[in-house]
Each structure stands twice: as C-alpha cells, then as structure tokens.
Amino acid sequence: MVLSLLPDLGKRTLVMGILNVTPDSFSDGGRFATVDTALAHARRMTDDGADILDIGGESTRPGASEVSAEEEIGRVVPVIERLAAGTFPPLSIDTYKAATAEAALEAGAAIVNDVWGLQREPDIALAAAAHGAPVIVMHNRADIDPAIDIIEDMKAFFGRSLDIAGKAGIADDHVILDPGVGFGKTFEQNLQAVARVGELKALGYPVLMGTSRKRMIGALIGPDRPVAERLHGTVASNVAAILAGADIVRVHDVAAHRDAAAVADAIRKEMR
C-alpha cells in the first residue's frame, strides 16, 4: 500500500520537493545539476519538511529537447544512490521512460512519477510492479483542445492508465492521480484542473497537484515577472487545491508550503 511508504497520506497534505538534476528546467535548470549541489538541495528540502523528494533528469517544459534514457540515467542514478544511502524521505523518479524507472528503482527510488500516465512507455508499469513501487499517473495531452471538458478527458485518460497499471500487476492502492496542470491544456482548463479536484477524488485515488511556478501562475500575477517570483501565487493555487481535496502538492518551495498546508488542512477539517 502507498500508506506503508507514506503513512500520513490522507491524514494531512504531503509536500513533495522538486529536485531537477537538469541543465534546462524552466525554473531552476542547472542549479542542482551536480551530485553535490543536488545533495545539498535535497538536505535543505528535507530540513524544511519535505515528505517526498522527486528527482528528474529531463526537463518537461514546453519546447525542451528530449534526452536519451542513457543520459537521463547518468544524471539521476548517482544522485539517487547517494540519497538512498542517507537519511532522506522516500524518493520518486520523475520519468516516462521504462529503462530510467528501472535504473532509478534499482538505485533506491521508491515511487515512479510518470508525466505520461504510463501511456508513453507502458513497460514502465512493469518496472514499478516488479519493485512494488507506487505510481503517480499524470494527465497529459499531445494537443490542446479548448472545446473539451478537461475533467471528463482526465477521467478517460486515467481509465487507460489504470488499465495499464492493473495488467502490469500494480494494485489500485499503489496509484496516485495528477491532473497535469500546464500539460496539454488551455489557461482556463488549467484553472479547472485545480478547482475541480473533488471530481477526481471521487474516482477513489489520492490526488497530487503540481502548479509550482508554472505559466498559469505567471499569467495571473504578471507574465513579465521572473519565474522565481511566483511563490505567492503558487501557494494560493495549492491552498485552493488542498481545500478542494488534493492530498499532495509538488513544489519548489517546501517550507512555505509546509506552513500553508498546515493551515489549509485545519480549515479543510472544519469544512467537512
């Protein structure tokens, strides 16, 4: 069960800290691309209260170049090995590649976070199942379609992901859903992905929300402002998501969200 790895899931909002070991991520590309800088940032996020560390070796920002599995593995595995040997929260590998997931799990990662919901390389589900790893399946679209009801599209997408997971041997209690803010959606659909979390929770799975510093936040607070100045807008979006039912928030700024989640959780309890 996910609860054996994350025993507080469902009791309070968990905070997933983002650790990009990439040269070109949209917010912090290059800052933590060496093992030493990655380890130092992981320690800071852990000290700030991170419940999960999500390690990624390929930028998923719009227009980013894809990297080979070999290059991605070369970026993430040395970091994961060092983290797994220390005292850190559970490690998640942020990848859609089956080979990368397998290498990361062998190195000590415990969760697979797939931005294509197991559908880009379905063998990734087999790797997760073989290691007993929970999976985070994110909604994504190759094309933006303003005409669709994005939540209904998510439900159909997640149905396909759950079918892949089940056939691979991943139990339902090892699945977390992510509506995929910023991926294949219009501005309005991104807002709906936050506002309508309750409709996804009704499917019976925990929900992770990832809005941190994204373009939607910039559009609301001022597109000319630097990405690093999107903290306050990000916190607001995540508090809204928590009040709507989100269980995990994936963020760059752990300490601020730890505090915001504590307040939002207390208010949410009184709303029931």
mmCIF file of C-alpha atoms in Angstrom:
data_model
loop_
_atom_site.group_PDB
_atom_site.id
_atom_site.type_symbol
_atom_site.label_atom_id
_atom_site.label_comp_id
_atom_site.label_asym_id
_atom_site.label_seq_id
_atom_site.Cartn_x
_atom_site.Cartn_y
_atom_site.Cartn_z
ATOM 1 C CA MET A 1 0.000 0.000 0.000
ATOM 2 C CA VAL A 2 1.032 3.615 -0.571
ATOM 3 C CA LEU A 3 0.350 4.118 3.133
ATOM 4 C CA SER A 4 3.194 1.806 4.077
ATOM 5 C CA LEU A 5 5.544 4.238 2.322
ATOM 6 C CA LEU A 6 3.635 7.442 3.117
ATOM 7 C CA PRO A 7 1.792 6.727 6.372
ATOM 8 C CA ASP A 8 0.408 10.277 6.676
ATOM 9 C CA LEU A 9 -1.228 10.237 3.237
ATOM 10 C CA GLY A 10 -4.865 11.170 3.703
ATOM 11 C CA LYS A 11 -4.264 12.468 7.220
ATOM 12 C CA ARG A 12 -2.584 15.699 6.132
ATOM 13 C CA THR A 13 -1.329 17.255 2.923
ATOM 14 C CA LEU A 14 2.067 15.889 1.954
ATOM 15 C CA VAL A 15 4.719 18.105 0.387
ATOM 16 C CA MET A 16 6.809 16.728 -2.481
ATOM 17 C CA GLY A 17 10.027 18.653 -3.073
ATOM 18 C CA ILE A 18 11.239 19.053 -6.658
ATOM 19 C CA LEU A 19 14.857 18.149 -7.370
ATOM 20 C CA ASN A 20 15.736 18.816 -11.013
ATOM 21 C CA VAL A 21 19.169 17.475 -11.935
ATOM 22 C CA THR A 22 18.890 19.020 -15.384
ATOM 23 C CA PRO A 23 20.596 21.894 -17.202
ATOM 24 C CA ASP A 24 17.386 23.277 -18.709
ATOM 25 C CA SER A 25 14.372 23.042 -16.396
ATOM 26 C CA PHE A 26 12.147 26.106 -16.678
ATOM 27 C CA SER A 27 12.659 27.355 -13.112
ATOM 28 C CA ASP A 28 15.929 26.037 -11.707
ATOM 29 C CA GLY A 29 17.723 24.424 -14.639
ATOM 30 C CA GLY A 30 21.416 23.948 -13.930
ATOM 31 C CA ARG A 31 21.305 24.952 -10.264
ATOM 32 C CA PHE A 32 21.382 21.363 -8.970
ATOM 33 C CA ALA A 33 22.914 19.508 -11.905
ATOM 34 C CA THR A 34 25.919 18.163 -9.994
ATOM 35 C CA VAL A 35 25.717 15.453 -7.350
ATOM 36 C CA ASP A 36 26.997 17.772 -4.620
ATOM 37 C CA THR A 37 24.581 20.615 -5.366
ATOM 38 C CA ALA A 38 21.704 18.137 -5.695
ATOM 39 C CA LEU A 39 22.519 16.557 -2.341
ATOM 40 C CA ALA A 40 22.740 19.944 -0.652
ATOM 41 C CA HIS A 41 19.356 20.990 -2.033
ATOM 42 C CA ALA A 42 17.827 17.658 -1.040
ATOM 43 C CA ARG A 43 19.083 18.223 2.506
ATOM 44 C CA ARG A 44 17.581 21.730 2.571
ATOM 45 C CA MET A 45 14.202 20.459 1.397
ATOM 46 C CA THR A 46 14.301 17.612 3.903
ATOM 47 C CA ASP A 47 15.109 20.010 6.724
ATOM 48 C CA ASP A 48 12.235 22.213 5.513
ATOM 49 C CA GLY A 49 9.806 19.321 5.919
ATOM 50 C CA ALA A 50 9.571 17.563 2.550
ATOM 51 C CA ASP A 51 7.675 14.249 2.714
ATOM 52 C CA ILE A 52 8.889 13.056 -0.704
ATOM 53 C CA LEU A 53 11.768 14.093 -2.976
ATOM 54 C CA ASP A 54 11.022 13.952 -6.702
ATOM 55 C CA ILE A 55 14.168 13.593 -8.816
ATOM 56 C CA GLY A 56 14.034 14.389 -12.528
ATOM 57 C CA GLY A 57 16.704 14.155 -15.198
ATOM 58 C CA GLU A 58 14.823 15.523 -18.209
ATOM 59 C CA SER A 59 13.051 18.849 -18.453
ATOM 60 C CA THR A 60 9.369 18.621 -19.363
ATOM 61 C CA ARG A 61 8.934 22.347 -20.020
ATOM 62 C CA PRO A 62 7.318 23.246 -23.363
ATOM 63 C CA GLY A 63 9.883 23.075 -26.150
ATOM 64 C CA ALA A 64 12.502 21.202 -24.143
ATOM 65 C CA SER A 65 14.621 18.681 -26.023
ATOM 66 C CA GLU A 66 14.203 15.023 -25.167
ATOM 67 C CA VAL A 67 17.215 13.190 -23.802
ATOM 68 C CA SER A 68 18.080 9.530 -24.170
ATOM 69 C CA ALA A 69 17.416 7.071 -21.375
ATOM 70 C CA GLU A 70 21.180 6.633 -21.039
ATOM 71 C CA GLU A 71 21.754 10.335 -20.454
ATOM 72 C CA GLU A 72 18.790 10.592 -18.094
ATOM 73 C CA ILE A 73 20.046 7.605 -16.086
ATOM 74 C CA GLY A 74 23.506 9.145 -15.931
ATOM 75 C CA ARG A 75 22.005 12.271 -14.373
ATOM 76 C CA VAL A 76 19.663 10.740 -11.808
ATOM 77 C CA VAL A 77 21.206 7.458 -10.639
ATOM 78 C CA PRO A 78 24.322 8.906 -8.929
ATOM 79 C CA VAL A 79 22.076 11.321 -7.002
ATOM 80 C CA ILE A 80 19.546 8.647 -6.062
ATOM 81 C CA GLU A 81 22.265 6.281 -4.876
ATOM 82 C CA ARG A 82 23.694 8.941 -2.569
ATOM 83 C CA LEU A 83 20.282 9.965 -1.254
ATOM 84 C CA ALA A 84 19.194 6.363 -0.715
ATOM 85 C CA ALA A 85 22.292 5.796 1.414
ATOM 86 C CA GLY A 86 21.408 8.732 3.678
ATOM 87 C CA THR A 87 18.513 9.846 5.845
ATOM 88 C CA PHE A 88 16.000 11.305 3.435
ATOM 89 C CA PRO A 89 12.266 10.976 2.713
ATOM 90 C CA PRO A 90 11.061 8.457 0.102
ATOM 91 C CA LEU A 91 12.492 9.170 -3.345
ATOM 92 C CA SER A 92 10.412 9.491 -6.501
ATOM 93 C CA ILE A 93 11.777 9.219 -10.030
ATOM 94 C CA ASP A 94 10.205 11.695 -12.436
ATOM 95 C CA THR A 95 10.347 9.936 -15.817
ATOM 96 C CA TYR A 96 8.214 8.385 -18.532
ATOM 97 C CA LYS A 97 10.983 6.017 -19.655
ATOM 98 C CA ALA A 98 10.849 2.395 -18.525
ATOM 99 C CA ALA A 99 14.642 1.990 -18.559
ATOM 100 C CA THR A 100 15.145 5.071 -16.409
ATOM 101 C CA ALA A 101 12.498 3.972 -13.940
ATOM 102 C CA GLU A 102 14.098 0.530 -13.634
ATOM 103 C CA ALA A 103 17.568 2.008 -13.047
ATOM 104 C CA ALA A 104 16.250 4.519 -10.528
ATOM 105 C CA LEU A 105 14.309 1.881 -8.594
ATOM 106 C CA GLU A 106 17.386 -0.331 -8.517
ATOM 107 C CA ALA A 107 19.358 2.643 -7.161
ATOM 108 C CA GLY A 108 16.909 3.271 -4.321
ATOM 109 C CA ALA A 109 13.928 5.245 -5.611
ATOM 110 C CA ALA A 110 10.598 4.067 -4.223
ATOM 111 C CA ILE A 111 7.959 5.834 -6.375
ATOM 112 C CA VAL A 112 7.543 6.292 -10.136
ATOM 113 C CA ASN A 113 6.142 9.652 -11.269
ATOM 114 C CA ASP A 114 5.187 9.454 -14.963
ATOM 115 C CA VAL A 115 4.125 12.642 -16.795
ATOM 116 C CA TRP A 116 2.514 10.484 -19.485
ATOM 117 C CA GLY A 117 0.477 8.349 -17.114
ATOM 118 C CA LEU A 118 2.166 5.034 -18.063
ATOM 119 C CA GLN A 119 0.994 5.500 -21.667
ATOM 120 C CA ARG A 120 4.177 6.693 -23.409
ATOM 121 C CA GLU A 121 6.169 3.574 -22.463
ATOM 122 C CA PRO A 122 3.766 1.082 -20.862
ATOM 123 C CA ASP A 123 6.656 -1.147 -19.767
ATOM 124 C CA ILE A 124 7.287 1.436 -17.055
ATOM 125 C CA ALA A 125 4.323 -0.101 -15.242
ATOM 126 C CA LEU A 126 6.055 -3.492 -15.298
ATOM 127 C CA ALA A 127 9.174 -1.950 -13.752
ATOM 128 C CA ALA A 128 7.124 -0.336 -10.984
ATOM 129 C CA ALA A 129 5.215 -3.551 -10.315
ATOM 130 C CA ALA A 130 8.406 -5.614 -10.122
ATOM 131 C CA HIS A 131 9.715 -3.318 -7.384
ATOM 132 C CA GLY A 132 6.380 -2.879 -5.599
ATOM 133 C CA ALA A 133 6.588 0.851 -6.269
ATOM 134 C CA PRO A 134 3.556 3.149 -6.215
ATOM 135 C CA VAL A 135 2.966 5.159 -9.380
ATOM 136 C CA ILE A 136 1.873 8.734 -9.931
ATOM 137 C CA VAL A 137 -0.027 8.895 -13.209
ATOM 138 C CA MET A 138 -0.253 12.371 -14.676
ATOM 139 C CA HIS A 139 -2.794 13.502 -17.261
ATOM 140 C CA ASN A 140 -1.205 14.808 -20.433
ATOM 141 C CA ARG A 141 -2.239 15.628 -23.990
ATOM 142 C CA ALA A 142 -0.215 15.948 -27.157
ATOM 143 C CA ASP A 143 -2.585 18.671 -28.396
ATOM 144 C CA ILE A 144 -4.556 21.390 -26.649
ATOM 145 C CA ASP A 145 -8.296 21.310 -27.369
ATOM 146 C CA PRO A 146 -10.267 24.234 -25.900
ATOM 147 C CA ALA A 147 -13.576 22.565 -26.794
ATOM 148 C CA ILE A 148 -13.335 19.589 -24.446
ATOM 149 C CA ASP A 149 -14.403 19.186 -20.841
ATOM 150 C CA ILE A 150 -10.920 18.668 -19.414
ATOM 151 C CA ILE A 151 -12.080 16.756 -16.342
ATOM 152 C CA GLU A 152 -14.006 14.276 -18.459
ATOM 153 C CA ASP A 153 -10.909 13.922 -20.634
ATOM 154 C CA MET A 154 -8.874 13.218 -17.494
ATOM 155 C CA LYS A 155 -11.300 10.532 -16.397
ATOM 156 C CA ALA A 156 -10.975 8.743 -19.749
ATOM 157 C CA PHE A 157 -7.184 9.144 -19.714
ATOM 158 C CA PHE A 158 -6.897 7.819 -16.172
ATOM 159 C CA GLY A 159 -9.091 4.887 -17.126
ATOM 160 C CA ARG A 160 -6.494 3.896 -19.724
ATOM 161 C CA SER A 161 -3.656 4.402 -17.230
ATOM 162 C CA LEU A 162 -5.399 2.291 -14.613
ATOM 163 C CA ASP A 163 -5.927 -0.462 -17.150
ATOM 164 C CA ILE A 164 -2.177 -0.492 -17.941
ATOM 165 C CA ALA A 165 -1.363 -0.479 -14.228
ATOM 166 C CA GLY A 166 -3.749 -3.314 -13.449
ATOM 167 C CA LYS A 167 -2.478 -5.509 -16.266
ATOM 168 C CA ALA A 168 1.094 -4.946 -15.050
ATOM 169 C CA GLY A 169 0.156 -6.034 -11.540
ATOM 170 C CA ILE A 170 0.009 -2.642 -9.838
ATOM 171 C CA ALA A 171 -2.711 -2.623 -7.196
ATOM 172 C CA ASP A 172 -5.229 0.224 -7.012
ATOM 173 C CA ASP A 173 -3.808 1.283 -3.651
ATOM 174 C CA HIS A 174 -0.468 1.920 -5.366
ATOM 175 C CA VAL A 175 -1.853 4.617 -7.686
ATOM 176 C CA ILE A 176 -1.905 8.398 -7.253
ATOM 177 C CA LEU A 177 -3.519 10.718 -9.827
ATOM 178 C CA ASP A 178 -2.095 14.039 -11.050
ATOM 179 C CA PRO A 179 -4.305 16.324 -13.198
ATOM 180 C CA GLY A 180 -1.232 17.658 -15.005
ATOM 181 C CA VAL A 181 -1.511 21.426 -14.722
ATOM 182 C CA GLY A 182 0.415 23.000 -17.595
ATOM 183 C CA PHE A 183 0.404 19.931 -19.821
ATOM 184 C CA GLY A 184 -1.814 19.956 -22.921
ATOM 185 C CA LYS A 185 -4.350 22.406 -21.512
ATOM 186 C CA THR A 186 -5.607 25.929 -22.076
ATOM 187 C CA PHE A 187 -5.288 28.531 -19.331
ATOM 188 C CA GLU A 188 -8.923 28.007 -18.384
ATOM 189 C CA GLN A 189 -8.526 24.218 -18.340
ATOM 190 C CA ASN A 190 -5.549 24.557 -16.016
ATOM 191 C CA LEU A 191 -7.700 26.568 -13.617
ATOM 192 C CA GLN A 192 -10.397 23.899 -13.828
ATOM 193 C CA ALA A 193 -7.810 21.221 -13.025
ATOM 194 C CA VAL A 194 -7.275 22.959 -9.682
ATOM 195 C CA ALA A 195 -10.859 23.965 -8.973
ATOM 196 C CA ARG A 196 -12.418 20.578 -9.785
ATOM 197 C CA VAL A 197 -10.069 18.307 -7.843
ATOM 198 C CA GLY A 198 -13.068 16.942 -5.982
ATOM 199 C CA GLU A 199 -14.345 15.304 -9.153
ATOM 200 C CA LEU A 200 -11.064 13.424 -9.486
ATOM 201 C CA LYS A 201 -11.047 12.460 -5.806
ATOM 202 C CA ALA A 202 -14.431 10.856 -6.412
ATOM 203 C CA LEU A 203 -12.599 8.254 -8.522
ATOM 204 C CA GLY A 204 -11.205 6.887 -5.255
ATOM 205 C CA TYR A 205 -7.493 7.692 -5.550
ATOM 206 C CA PRO A 206 -5.208 10.229 -3.856
ATOM 207 C CA VAL A 207 -4.546 13.331 -5.962
ATOM 208 C CA LEU A 208 -1.257 15.167 -6.384
ATOM 209 C CA MET A 209 -1.256 18.795 -7.534
ATOM 210 C CA GLY A 210 1.691 20.367 -9.347
ATOM 211 C CA THR A 211 1.301 24.092 -10.051
ATOM 212 C CA SER A 212 4.660 25.282 -8.748
ATOM 213 C CA ARG A 213 5.907 28.409 -10.573
ATOM 214 C CA LYS A 214 4.070 27.380 -13.745
ATOM 215 C CA ARG A 215 2.950 29.610 -16.597
ATOM 216 C CA MET A 216 -0.630 29.710 -15.279
ATOM 217 C CA ILE A 217 0.656 31.400 -12.129
ATOM 218 C CA GLY A 218 2.692 33.870 -14.166
ATOM 219 C CA ALA A 219 -0.317 34.743 -16.315
ATOM 220 C CA LEU A 220 -2.324 35.581 -13.202
ATOM 221 C CA ILE A 221 0.251 37.637 -11.304
ATOM 222 C CA GLY A 222 2.143 39.203 -14.200
ATOM 223 C CA PRO A 223 3.818 37.415 -17.100
ATOM 224 C CA ASP A 224 6.790 39.810 -17.079
ATOM 225 C CA ARG A 225 7.801 38.890 -13.551
ATOM 226 C CA PRO A 226 10.640 36.362 -13.112
ATOM 227 C CA VAL A 227 9.694 32.731 -12.583
ATOM 228 C CA ALA A 228 11.336 32.798 -9.145
ATOM 229 C CA GLU A 229 8.785 35.434 -8.030
ATOM 230 C CA ARG A 230 5.813 33.113 -8.461
ATOM 231 C CA LEU A 231 5.900 31.746 -4.908
ATOM 232 C CA HIS A 232 2.917 33.635 -3.511
ATOM 233 C CA GLY A 233 0.735 32.760 -6.480
ATOM 234 C CA THR A 234 1.829 29.137 -6.257
ATOM 235 C CA VAL A 235 0.934 28.966 -2.569
ATOM 236 C CA ALA A 236 -2.516 30.402 -3.323
ATOM 237 C CA SER A 237 -3.154 27.821 -6.036
ATOM 238 C CA ASN A 238 -2.061 24.974 -3.794
ATOM 239 C CA VAL A 239 -4.177 26.133 -0.871
ATOM 240 C CA ALA A 240 -7.152 26.193 -3.251
ATOM 241 C CA ALA A 241 -6.249 22.674 -4.402
ATOM 242 C CA ILE A 242 -5.942 21.415 -0.819
ATOM 243 C CA LEU A 243 -9.344 22.857 0.091
ATOM 244 C CA ALA A 244 -10.758 21.129 -2.990
ATOM 245 C CA GLY A 245 -9.310 17.787 -1.879
ATOM 246 C CA ALA A 246 -5.681 17.464 -3.042
ATOM 247 C CA ASP A 247 -3.547 15.112 -0.946
ATOM 248 C CA ILE A 248 -0.018 16.017 -2.133
ATOM 249 C CA VAL A 249 1.490 19.227 -3.520
ATOM 250 C CA ARG A 250 4.611 19.086 -5.681
ATOM 251 C CA VAL A 251 6.640 22.258 -5.132
ATOM 252 C CA HIS A 252 9.954 24.040 -5.413
ATOM 253 C CA ASP A 253 9.460 25.933 -2.139
ATOM 254 C CA VAL A 254 8.976 23.349 0.604
ATOM 255 C CA ALA A 255 8.988 25.441 3.790
ATOM 256 C CA ALA A 256 6.321 27.874 2.605
ATOM 257 C CA HIS A 257 4.064 25.039 1.512
ATOM 258 C CA ARG A 258 4.578 23.063 4.704
ATOM 259 C CA ASP A 259 3.183 26.031 6.633
ATOM 260 C CA ALA A 260 0.427 26.800 4.129
ATOM 261 C CA ALA A 261 -0.677 23.157 4.076
ATOM 262 C CA ALA A 262 -0.889 23.021 7.866
ATOM 263 C CA VAL A 263 -3.289 25.980 7.851
ATOM 264 C CA ALA A 264 -5.286 24.727 4.867
ATOM 265 C CA ASP A 265 -5.617 21.257 6.413
ATOM 266 C CA ALA A 266 -7.022 22.703 9.637
ATOM 267 C CA ILE A 267 -9.566 24.758 7.702
ATOM 268 C CA ARG A 268 -10.499 21.808 5.465
ATOM 269 C CA LYS A 269 -11.289 19.675 8.518
ATOM 270 C CA GLU A 270 -13.827 22.245 9.644
ATOM 271 C CA MET A 271 -15.444 22.294 6.175
ATOM 272 C CA ARG A 272 -16.466 18.615 6.286
#
